[in-house]
Coordinates of N, CA and C in Angstrom, one line a residue:
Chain O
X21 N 31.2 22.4 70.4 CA 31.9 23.3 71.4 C 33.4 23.3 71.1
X22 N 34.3 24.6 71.1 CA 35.4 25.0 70.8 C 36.2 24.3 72.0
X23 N 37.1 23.3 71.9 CA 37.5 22.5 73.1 C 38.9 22.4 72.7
X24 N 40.0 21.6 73.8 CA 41.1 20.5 73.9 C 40.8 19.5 74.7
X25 N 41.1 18.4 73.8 CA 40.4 17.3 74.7 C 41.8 16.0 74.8
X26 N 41.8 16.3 76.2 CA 43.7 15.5 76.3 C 42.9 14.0 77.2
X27 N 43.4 13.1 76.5 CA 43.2 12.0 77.6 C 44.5 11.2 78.1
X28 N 44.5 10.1 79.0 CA 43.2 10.0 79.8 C 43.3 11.3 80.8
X29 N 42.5 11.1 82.0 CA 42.7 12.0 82.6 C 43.3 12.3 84.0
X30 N 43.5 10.7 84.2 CA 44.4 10.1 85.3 C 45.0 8.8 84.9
X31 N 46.0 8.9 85.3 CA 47.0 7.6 85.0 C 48.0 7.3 85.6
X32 N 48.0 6.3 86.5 CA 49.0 5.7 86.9 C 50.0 4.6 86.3
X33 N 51.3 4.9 86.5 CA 51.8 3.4 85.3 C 53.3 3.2 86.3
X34 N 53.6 2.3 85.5 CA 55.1 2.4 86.3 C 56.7 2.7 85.8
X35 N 57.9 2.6 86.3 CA 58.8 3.5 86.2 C 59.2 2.0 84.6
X36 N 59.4 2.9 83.3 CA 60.0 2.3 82.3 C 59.2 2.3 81.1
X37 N 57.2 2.3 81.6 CA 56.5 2.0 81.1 C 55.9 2.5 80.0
X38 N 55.9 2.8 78.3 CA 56.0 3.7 77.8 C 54.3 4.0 77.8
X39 N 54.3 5.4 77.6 CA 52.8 5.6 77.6 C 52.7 7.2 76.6
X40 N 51.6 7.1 76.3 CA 51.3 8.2 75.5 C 49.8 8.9 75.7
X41 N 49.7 10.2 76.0 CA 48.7 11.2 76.0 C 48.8 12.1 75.2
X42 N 47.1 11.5 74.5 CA 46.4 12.1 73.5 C 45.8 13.7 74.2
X43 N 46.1 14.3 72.8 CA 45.4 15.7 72.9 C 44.9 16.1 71.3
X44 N 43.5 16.7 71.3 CA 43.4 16.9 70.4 C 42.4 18.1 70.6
X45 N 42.4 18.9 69.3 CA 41.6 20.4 69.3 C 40.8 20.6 68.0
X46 N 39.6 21.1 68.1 CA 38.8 21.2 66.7 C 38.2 22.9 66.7
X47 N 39.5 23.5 67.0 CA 39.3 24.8 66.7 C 40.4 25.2 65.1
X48 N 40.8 24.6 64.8 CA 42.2 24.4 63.8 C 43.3 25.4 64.0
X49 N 43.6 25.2 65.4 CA 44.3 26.4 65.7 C 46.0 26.4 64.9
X50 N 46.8 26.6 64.7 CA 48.4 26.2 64.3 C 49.2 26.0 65.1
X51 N 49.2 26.4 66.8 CA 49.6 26.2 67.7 C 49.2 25.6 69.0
X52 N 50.4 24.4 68.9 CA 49.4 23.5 70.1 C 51.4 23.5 70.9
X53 N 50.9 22.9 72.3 CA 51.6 23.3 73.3 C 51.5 22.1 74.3
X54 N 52.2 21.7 74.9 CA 52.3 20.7 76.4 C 52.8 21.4 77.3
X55 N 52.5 21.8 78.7 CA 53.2 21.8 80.0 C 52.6 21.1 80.9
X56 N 53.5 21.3 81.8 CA 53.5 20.6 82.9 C 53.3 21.6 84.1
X57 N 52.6 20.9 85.1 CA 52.4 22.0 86.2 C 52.9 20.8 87.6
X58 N 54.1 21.7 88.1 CA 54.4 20.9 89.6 C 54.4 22.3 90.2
X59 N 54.0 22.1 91.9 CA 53.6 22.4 93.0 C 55.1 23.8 93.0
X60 N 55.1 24.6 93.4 CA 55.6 25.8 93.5 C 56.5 26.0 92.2
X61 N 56.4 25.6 91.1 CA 57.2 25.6 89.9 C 56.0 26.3 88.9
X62 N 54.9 26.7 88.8 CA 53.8 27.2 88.3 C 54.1 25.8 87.0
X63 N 53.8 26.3 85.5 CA 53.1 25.8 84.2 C 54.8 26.1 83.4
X64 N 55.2 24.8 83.2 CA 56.8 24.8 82.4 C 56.4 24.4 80.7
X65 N 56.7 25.0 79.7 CA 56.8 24.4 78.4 C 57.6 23.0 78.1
X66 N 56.8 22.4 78.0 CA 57.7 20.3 77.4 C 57.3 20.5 75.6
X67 N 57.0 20.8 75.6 CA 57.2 21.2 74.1 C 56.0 21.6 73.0
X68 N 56.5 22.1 71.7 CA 55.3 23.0 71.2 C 55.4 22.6 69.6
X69 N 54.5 23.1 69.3 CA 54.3 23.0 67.5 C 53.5 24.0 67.1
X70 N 54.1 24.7 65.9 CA 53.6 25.8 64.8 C 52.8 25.2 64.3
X71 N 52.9 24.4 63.3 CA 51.7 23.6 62.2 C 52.6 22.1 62.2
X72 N 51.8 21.4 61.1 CA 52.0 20.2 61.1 C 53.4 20.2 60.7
X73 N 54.2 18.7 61.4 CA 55.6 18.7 61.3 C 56.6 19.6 61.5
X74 N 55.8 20.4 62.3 CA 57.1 21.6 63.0 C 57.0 21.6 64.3
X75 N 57.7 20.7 65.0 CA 57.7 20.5 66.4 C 59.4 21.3 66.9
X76 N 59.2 21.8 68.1 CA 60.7 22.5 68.5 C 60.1 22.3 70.9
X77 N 61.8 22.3 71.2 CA 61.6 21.8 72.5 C 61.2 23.0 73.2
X78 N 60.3 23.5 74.4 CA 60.2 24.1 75.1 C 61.2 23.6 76.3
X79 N 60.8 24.3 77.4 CA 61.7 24.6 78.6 C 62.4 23.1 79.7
X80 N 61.6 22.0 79.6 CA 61.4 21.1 80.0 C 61.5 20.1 79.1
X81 N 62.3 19.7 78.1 CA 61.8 18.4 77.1 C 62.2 17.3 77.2
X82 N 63.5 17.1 78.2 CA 64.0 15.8 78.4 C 63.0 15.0 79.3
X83 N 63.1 13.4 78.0 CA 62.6 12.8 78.5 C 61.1 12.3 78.1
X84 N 60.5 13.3 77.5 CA 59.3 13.4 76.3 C 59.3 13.5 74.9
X85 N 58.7 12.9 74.0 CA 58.9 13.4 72.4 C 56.9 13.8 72.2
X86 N 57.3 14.0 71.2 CA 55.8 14.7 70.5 C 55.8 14.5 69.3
X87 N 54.3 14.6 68.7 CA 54.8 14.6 66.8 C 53.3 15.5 66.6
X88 N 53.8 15.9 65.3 CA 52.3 16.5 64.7 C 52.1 16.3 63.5
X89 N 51.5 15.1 63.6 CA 51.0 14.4 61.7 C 49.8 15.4 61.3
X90 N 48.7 15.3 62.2 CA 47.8 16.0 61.8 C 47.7 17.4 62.5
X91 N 46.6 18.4 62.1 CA 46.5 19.6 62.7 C 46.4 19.7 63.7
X92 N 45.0 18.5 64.0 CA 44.3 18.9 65.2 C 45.0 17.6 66.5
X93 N 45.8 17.1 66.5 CA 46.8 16.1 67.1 C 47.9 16.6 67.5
X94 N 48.3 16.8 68.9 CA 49.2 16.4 69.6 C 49.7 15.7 70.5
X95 N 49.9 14.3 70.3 CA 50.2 13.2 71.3 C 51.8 13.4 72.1
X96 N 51.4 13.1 73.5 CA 52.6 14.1 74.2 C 53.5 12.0 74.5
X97 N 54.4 11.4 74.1 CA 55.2 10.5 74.4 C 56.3 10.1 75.8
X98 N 55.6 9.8 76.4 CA 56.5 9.2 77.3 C 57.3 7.8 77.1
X99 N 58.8 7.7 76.3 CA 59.5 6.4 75.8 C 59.5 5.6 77.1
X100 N 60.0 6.4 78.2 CA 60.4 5.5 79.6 C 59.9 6.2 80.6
X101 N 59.1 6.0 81.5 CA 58.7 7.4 82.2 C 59.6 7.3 83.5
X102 N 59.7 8.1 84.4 CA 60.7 7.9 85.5 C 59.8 8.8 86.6
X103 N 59.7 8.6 87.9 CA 58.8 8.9 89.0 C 59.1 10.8 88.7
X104 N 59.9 11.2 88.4 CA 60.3 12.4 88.3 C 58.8 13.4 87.3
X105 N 58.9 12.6 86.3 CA 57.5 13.0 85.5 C 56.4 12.8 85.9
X106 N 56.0 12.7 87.5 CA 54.9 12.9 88.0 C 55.0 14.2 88.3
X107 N 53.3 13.9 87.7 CA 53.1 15.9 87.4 C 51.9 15.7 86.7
X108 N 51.1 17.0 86.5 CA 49.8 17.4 86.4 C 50.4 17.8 84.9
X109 N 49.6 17.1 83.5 CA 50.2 17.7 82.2 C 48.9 18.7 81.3
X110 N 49.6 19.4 80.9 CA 48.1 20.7 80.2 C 48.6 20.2 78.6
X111 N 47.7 20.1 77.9 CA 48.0 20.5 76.4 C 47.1 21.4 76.0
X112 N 47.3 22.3 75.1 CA 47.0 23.6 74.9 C 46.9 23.9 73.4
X113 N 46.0 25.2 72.6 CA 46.3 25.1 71.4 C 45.6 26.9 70.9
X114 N 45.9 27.5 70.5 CA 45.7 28.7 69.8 C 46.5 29.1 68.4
X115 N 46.0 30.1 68.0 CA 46.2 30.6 66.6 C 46.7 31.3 66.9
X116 N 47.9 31.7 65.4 CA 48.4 32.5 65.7 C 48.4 34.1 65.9
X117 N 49.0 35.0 66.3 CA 48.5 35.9 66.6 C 49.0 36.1 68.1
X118 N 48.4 37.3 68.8 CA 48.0 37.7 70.0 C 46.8 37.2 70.4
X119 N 46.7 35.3 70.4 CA 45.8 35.0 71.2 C 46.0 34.2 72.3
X120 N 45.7 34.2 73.6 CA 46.0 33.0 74.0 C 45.4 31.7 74.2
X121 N 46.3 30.8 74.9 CA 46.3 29.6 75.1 C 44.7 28.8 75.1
X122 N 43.9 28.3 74.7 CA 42.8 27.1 75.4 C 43.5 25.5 75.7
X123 N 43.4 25.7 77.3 CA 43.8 24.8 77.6 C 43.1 23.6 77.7
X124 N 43.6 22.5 78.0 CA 42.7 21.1 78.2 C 42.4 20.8 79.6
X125 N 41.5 20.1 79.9 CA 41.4 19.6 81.2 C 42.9 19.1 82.2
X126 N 43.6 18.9 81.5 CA 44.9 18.2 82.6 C 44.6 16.8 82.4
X127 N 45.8 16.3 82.4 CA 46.2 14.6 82.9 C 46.9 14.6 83.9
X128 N 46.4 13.9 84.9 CA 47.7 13.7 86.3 C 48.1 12.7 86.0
X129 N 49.3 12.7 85.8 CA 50.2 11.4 85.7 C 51.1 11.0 87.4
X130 N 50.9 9.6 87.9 CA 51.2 9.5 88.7 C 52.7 8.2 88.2
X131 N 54.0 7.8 88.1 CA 54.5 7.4 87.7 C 55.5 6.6 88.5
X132 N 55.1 5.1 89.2 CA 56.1 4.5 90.5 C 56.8 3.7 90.0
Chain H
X280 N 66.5 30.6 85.0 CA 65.9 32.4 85.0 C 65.1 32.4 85.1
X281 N 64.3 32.7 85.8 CA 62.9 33.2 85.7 C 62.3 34.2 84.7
X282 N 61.8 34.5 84.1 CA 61.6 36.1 83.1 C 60.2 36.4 83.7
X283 N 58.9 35.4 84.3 CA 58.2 36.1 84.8 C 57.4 35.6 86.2
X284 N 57.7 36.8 87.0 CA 57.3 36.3 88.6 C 56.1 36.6 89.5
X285 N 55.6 35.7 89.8 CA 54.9 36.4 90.5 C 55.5 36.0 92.2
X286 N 55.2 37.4 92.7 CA 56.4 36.5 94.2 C 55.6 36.2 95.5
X287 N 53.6 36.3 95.3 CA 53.1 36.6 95.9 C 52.7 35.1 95.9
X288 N 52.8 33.6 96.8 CA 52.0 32.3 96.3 C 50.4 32.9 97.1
X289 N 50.5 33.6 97.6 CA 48.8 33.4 98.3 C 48.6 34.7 98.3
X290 N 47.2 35.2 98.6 CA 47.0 36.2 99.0 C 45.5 35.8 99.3
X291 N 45.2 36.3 100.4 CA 43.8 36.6 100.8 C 42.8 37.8 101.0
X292 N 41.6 37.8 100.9 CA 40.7 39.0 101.0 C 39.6 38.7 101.2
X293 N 38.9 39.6 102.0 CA 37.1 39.8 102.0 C 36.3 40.3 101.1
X294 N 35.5 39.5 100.7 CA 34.4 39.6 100.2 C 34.1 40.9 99.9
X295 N 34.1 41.2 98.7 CA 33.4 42.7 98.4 C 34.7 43.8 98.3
X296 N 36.0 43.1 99.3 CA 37.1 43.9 98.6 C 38.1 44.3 97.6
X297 N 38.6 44.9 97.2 CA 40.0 44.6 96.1 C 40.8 43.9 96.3
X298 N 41.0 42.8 95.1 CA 42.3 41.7 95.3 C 43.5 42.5 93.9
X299 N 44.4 42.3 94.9 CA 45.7 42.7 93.6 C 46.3 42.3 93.3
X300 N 46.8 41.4 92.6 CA 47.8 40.3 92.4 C 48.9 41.1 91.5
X301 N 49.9 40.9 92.1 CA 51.0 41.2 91.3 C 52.1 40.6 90.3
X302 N 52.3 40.9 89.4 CA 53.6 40.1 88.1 C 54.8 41.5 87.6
X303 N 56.0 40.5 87.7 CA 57.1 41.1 87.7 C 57.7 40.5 86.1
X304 N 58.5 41.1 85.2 CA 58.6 40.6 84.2 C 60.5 40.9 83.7
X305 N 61.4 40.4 83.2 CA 62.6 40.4 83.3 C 62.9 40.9 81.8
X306 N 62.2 40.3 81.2 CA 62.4 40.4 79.5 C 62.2 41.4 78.6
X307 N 62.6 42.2 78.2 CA 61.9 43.8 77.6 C 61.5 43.2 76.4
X308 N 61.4 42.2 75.8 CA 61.0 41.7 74.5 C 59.3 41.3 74.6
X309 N 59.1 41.1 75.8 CA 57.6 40.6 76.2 C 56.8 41.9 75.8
X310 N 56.1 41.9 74.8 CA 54.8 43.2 74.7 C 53.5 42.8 74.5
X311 N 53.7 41.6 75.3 CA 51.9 41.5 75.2 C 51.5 40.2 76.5
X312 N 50.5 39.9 77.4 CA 50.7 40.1 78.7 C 48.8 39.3 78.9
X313 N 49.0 38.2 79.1 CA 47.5 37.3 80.0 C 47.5 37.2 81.3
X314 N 46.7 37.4 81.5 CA 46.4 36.4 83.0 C 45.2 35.2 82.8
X315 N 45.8 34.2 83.8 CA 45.0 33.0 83.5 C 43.9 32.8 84.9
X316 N 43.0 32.1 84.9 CA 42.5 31.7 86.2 C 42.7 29.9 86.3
X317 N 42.8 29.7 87.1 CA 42.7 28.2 87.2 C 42.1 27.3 88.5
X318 N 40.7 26.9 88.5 CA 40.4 26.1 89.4 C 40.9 24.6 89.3
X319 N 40.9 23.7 90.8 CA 41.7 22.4 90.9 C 40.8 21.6 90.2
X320 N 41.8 20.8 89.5 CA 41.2 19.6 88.4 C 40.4 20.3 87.7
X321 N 40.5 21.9 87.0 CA 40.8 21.7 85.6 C 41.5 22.5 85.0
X322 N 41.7 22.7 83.5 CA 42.7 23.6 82.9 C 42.5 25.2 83.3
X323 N 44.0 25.7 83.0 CA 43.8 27.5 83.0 C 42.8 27.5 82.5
X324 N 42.2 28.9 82.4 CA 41.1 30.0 81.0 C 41.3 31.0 81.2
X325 N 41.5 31.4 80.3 CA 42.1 32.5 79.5 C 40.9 34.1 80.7
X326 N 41.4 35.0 81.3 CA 40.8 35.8 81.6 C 41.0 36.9 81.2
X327 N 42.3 37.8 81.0 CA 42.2 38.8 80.1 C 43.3 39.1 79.8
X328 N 44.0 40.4 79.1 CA 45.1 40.6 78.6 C 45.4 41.9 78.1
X329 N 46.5 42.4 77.9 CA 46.9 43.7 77.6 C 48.1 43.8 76.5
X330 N 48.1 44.7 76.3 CA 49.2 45.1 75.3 C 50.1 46.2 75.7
X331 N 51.5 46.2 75.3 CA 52.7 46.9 75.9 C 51.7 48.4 75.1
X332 N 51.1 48.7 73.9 CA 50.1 50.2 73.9 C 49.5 50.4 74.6
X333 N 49.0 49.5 75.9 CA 48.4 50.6 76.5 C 48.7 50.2 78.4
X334 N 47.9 51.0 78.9 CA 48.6 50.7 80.3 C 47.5 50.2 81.3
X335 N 46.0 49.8 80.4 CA 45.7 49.4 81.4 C 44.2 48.8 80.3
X336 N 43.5 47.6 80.5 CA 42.7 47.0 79.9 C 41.4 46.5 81.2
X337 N 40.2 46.8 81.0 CA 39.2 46.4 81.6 C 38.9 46.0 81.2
X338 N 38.0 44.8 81.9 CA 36.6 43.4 81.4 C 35.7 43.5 82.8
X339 N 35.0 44.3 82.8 CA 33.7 44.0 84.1 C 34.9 44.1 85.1
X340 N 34.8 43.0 86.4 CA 35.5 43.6 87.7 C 37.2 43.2 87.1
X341 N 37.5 43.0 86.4 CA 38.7 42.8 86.1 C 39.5 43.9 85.4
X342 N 40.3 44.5 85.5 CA 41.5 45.6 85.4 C 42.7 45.0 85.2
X343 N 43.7 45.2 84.2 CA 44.9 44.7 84.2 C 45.9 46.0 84.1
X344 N 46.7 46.4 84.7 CA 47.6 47.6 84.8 C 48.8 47.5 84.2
X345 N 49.4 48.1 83.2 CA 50.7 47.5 83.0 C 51.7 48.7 83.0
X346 N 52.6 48.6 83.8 CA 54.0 49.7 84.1 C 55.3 49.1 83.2
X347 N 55.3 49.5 82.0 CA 55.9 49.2 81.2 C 57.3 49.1 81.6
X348 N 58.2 50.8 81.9 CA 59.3 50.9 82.6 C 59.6 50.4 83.8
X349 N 58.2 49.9 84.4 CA 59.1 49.0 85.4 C 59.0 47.0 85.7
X350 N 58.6 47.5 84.4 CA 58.5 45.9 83.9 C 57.4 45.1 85.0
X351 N 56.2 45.6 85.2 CA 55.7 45.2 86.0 C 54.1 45.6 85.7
X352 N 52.8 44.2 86.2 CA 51.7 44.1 85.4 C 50.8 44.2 86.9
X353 N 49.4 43.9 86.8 CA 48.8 43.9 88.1 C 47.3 43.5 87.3
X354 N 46.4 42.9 88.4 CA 45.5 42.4 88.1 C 44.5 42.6 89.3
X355 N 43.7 43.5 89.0 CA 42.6 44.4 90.0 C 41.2 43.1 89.7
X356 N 41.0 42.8 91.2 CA 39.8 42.1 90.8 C 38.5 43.0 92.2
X357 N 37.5 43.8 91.1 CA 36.6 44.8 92.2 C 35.6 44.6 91.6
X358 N 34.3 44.3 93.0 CA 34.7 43.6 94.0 C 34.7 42.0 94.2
X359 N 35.9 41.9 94.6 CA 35.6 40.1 95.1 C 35.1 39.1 95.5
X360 N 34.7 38.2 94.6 CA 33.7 37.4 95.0 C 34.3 35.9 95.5
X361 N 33.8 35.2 96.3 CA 34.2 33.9 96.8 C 34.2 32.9 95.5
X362 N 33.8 33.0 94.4 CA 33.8 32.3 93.0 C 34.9 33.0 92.5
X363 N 35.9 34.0 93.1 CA 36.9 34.1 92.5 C 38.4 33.4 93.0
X364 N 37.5 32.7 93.7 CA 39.1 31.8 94.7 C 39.6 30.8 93.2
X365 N 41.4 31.2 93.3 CA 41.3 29.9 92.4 C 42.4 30.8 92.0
X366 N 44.0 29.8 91.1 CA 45.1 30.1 91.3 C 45.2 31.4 89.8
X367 N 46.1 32.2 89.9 CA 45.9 33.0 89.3 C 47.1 32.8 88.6
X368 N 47.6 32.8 87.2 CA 48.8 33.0 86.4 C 48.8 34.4 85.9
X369 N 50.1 35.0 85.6 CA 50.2 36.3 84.6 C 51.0 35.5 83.6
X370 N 51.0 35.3 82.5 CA 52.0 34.9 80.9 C 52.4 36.2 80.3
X371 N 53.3 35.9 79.6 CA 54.2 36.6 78.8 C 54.1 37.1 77.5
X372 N 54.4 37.6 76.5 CA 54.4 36.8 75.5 C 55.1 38.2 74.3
X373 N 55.6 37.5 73.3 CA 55.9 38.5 72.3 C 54.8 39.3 71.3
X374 N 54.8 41.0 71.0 CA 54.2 41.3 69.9 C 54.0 40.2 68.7
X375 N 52.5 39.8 69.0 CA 52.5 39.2 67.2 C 52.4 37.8 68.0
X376 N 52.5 37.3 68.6 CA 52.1 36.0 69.0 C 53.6 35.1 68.6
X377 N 53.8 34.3 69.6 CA 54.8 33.5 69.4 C 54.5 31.8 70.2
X378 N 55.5 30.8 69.7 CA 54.9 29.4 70.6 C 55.5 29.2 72.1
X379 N 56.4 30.3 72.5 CA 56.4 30.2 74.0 C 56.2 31.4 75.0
X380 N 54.8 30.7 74.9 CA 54.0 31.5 76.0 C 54.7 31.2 77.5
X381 N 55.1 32.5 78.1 CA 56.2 32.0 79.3 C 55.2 32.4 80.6
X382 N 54.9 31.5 81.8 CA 53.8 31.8 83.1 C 54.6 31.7 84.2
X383 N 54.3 32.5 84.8 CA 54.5 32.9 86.2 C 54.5 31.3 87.0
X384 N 54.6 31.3 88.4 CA 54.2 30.5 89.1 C 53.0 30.9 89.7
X385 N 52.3 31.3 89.6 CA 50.7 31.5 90.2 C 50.9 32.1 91.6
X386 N 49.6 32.8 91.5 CA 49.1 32.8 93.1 C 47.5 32.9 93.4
X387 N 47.7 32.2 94.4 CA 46.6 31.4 94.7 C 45.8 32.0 95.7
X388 N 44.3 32.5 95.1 CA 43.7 33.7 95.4 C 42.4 33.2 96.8
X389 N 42.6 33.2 97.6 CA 41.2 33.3 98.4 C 40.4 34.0 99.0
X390 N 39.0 33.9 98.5 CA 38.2 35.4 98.6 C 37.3 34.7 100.0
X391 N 37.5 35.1 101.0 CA 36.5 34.8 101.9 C 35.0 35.7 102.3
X392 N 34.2 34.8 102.6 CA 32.9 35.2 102.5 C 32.3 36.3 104.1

């Protein structure tokens, strides 16, 4: 089945704690994606990648890093997390083109 | 800046009637245009889409209208069903695909029975 599969899927941690969510896709798309969704702010870009080792910031990046060793891998980095990065996070992935996004289930990060 | 809006967070309707959600768009570089659906706890999916060629795309009860000159999209859902409650995005995007897909803030559709 054509998926993105981001874990975990809930996580609580606390303020400093570094943590990292996995995402990964086995459609071999070239474009994979992170946002974030808070409550009247809709779905914000934290950052994106073309292909492997071409990562660039979307609209939101302070405060998160990313890497893309492999294709189907995008691990979204939280170095220090701060209560403010509580938020519901999507990782995402499509080819290029005029196609869109397949998203992942969501991680709710809860961060005190 | 916003470049794309939706200004509507809620809208409600009966069963069996037309829902119209509306998106507003700021960017003249945008030529190509999704809407998302998204139920709680889990990701968007992908529901349909248009292109600045044409002005209007069907999929079964779904209709997407796009008013190019007035930078402005719409999303006909006939008729409405209670499985279509669930927040609605319109995205952005450039001819030819690009990596920032830009989304609305949603609105959040309830079809009552």
């Amino acid at each position: 089945e054509a998926q993105v599969t981001q874990n975990p899927r809930y996580l609580i941690t606390v303020t400093g704690k570094k943590l990292t969510v996995t995402c990964s896709q086995n459609m071999n798309h070239e474009y994979m994606s992170w946002y974030r969704q808070d409550p009247g702010l809709g779905l914000r870009q934290i950052y994106y990648s073309m292909n492997v080792e071409v990562t660039d910031k979307g609209d939101v990046p302070e405060g998160y890093k990313v890497s893309r060793k492999e294709k189907r891998n995008f691990p979204l980095i939280l170095e220090s997390p701060s209560p403010n990065q509580t938020s519901l996070y999507f990782c995402a992935s499509r080819r290029q083109g005029n196609y869109g996004y397949t998203f992942g289930s969501g991680t709710r990060l809860t961060v005190v | 800046d916003q470049q794309v809006k939706q200004n509507s967070p809620s809208l409600s309707v009966q069963e069996g009637r037309i829902s119209i959600l509306n998106c507003d768009y700021t960017n003249s570089m945008f030529d190509y245009f999704l809407w998302y659906k998204k139920y709680p706890a889990e990701g968007p999916t992908f529901l349909i889409s248009i292109s600045s060629i044409k002005d209007k795309n069907e999929d079964g009860r779904f209709t997407v209208f796009l008013n190019k000159s007035a930078k402005h999209l719409s999303l006909h859902i006939v008729p409405s069903q209670p499985g279509d409650s669930a927040v609605y995005f319109c995205a952005a995007d450039t001819e030819g695909g690009s990596e920032k897909l830009v989304f609305g803030k949603g609105t959040k559709l309830t079809v009552n029975p």
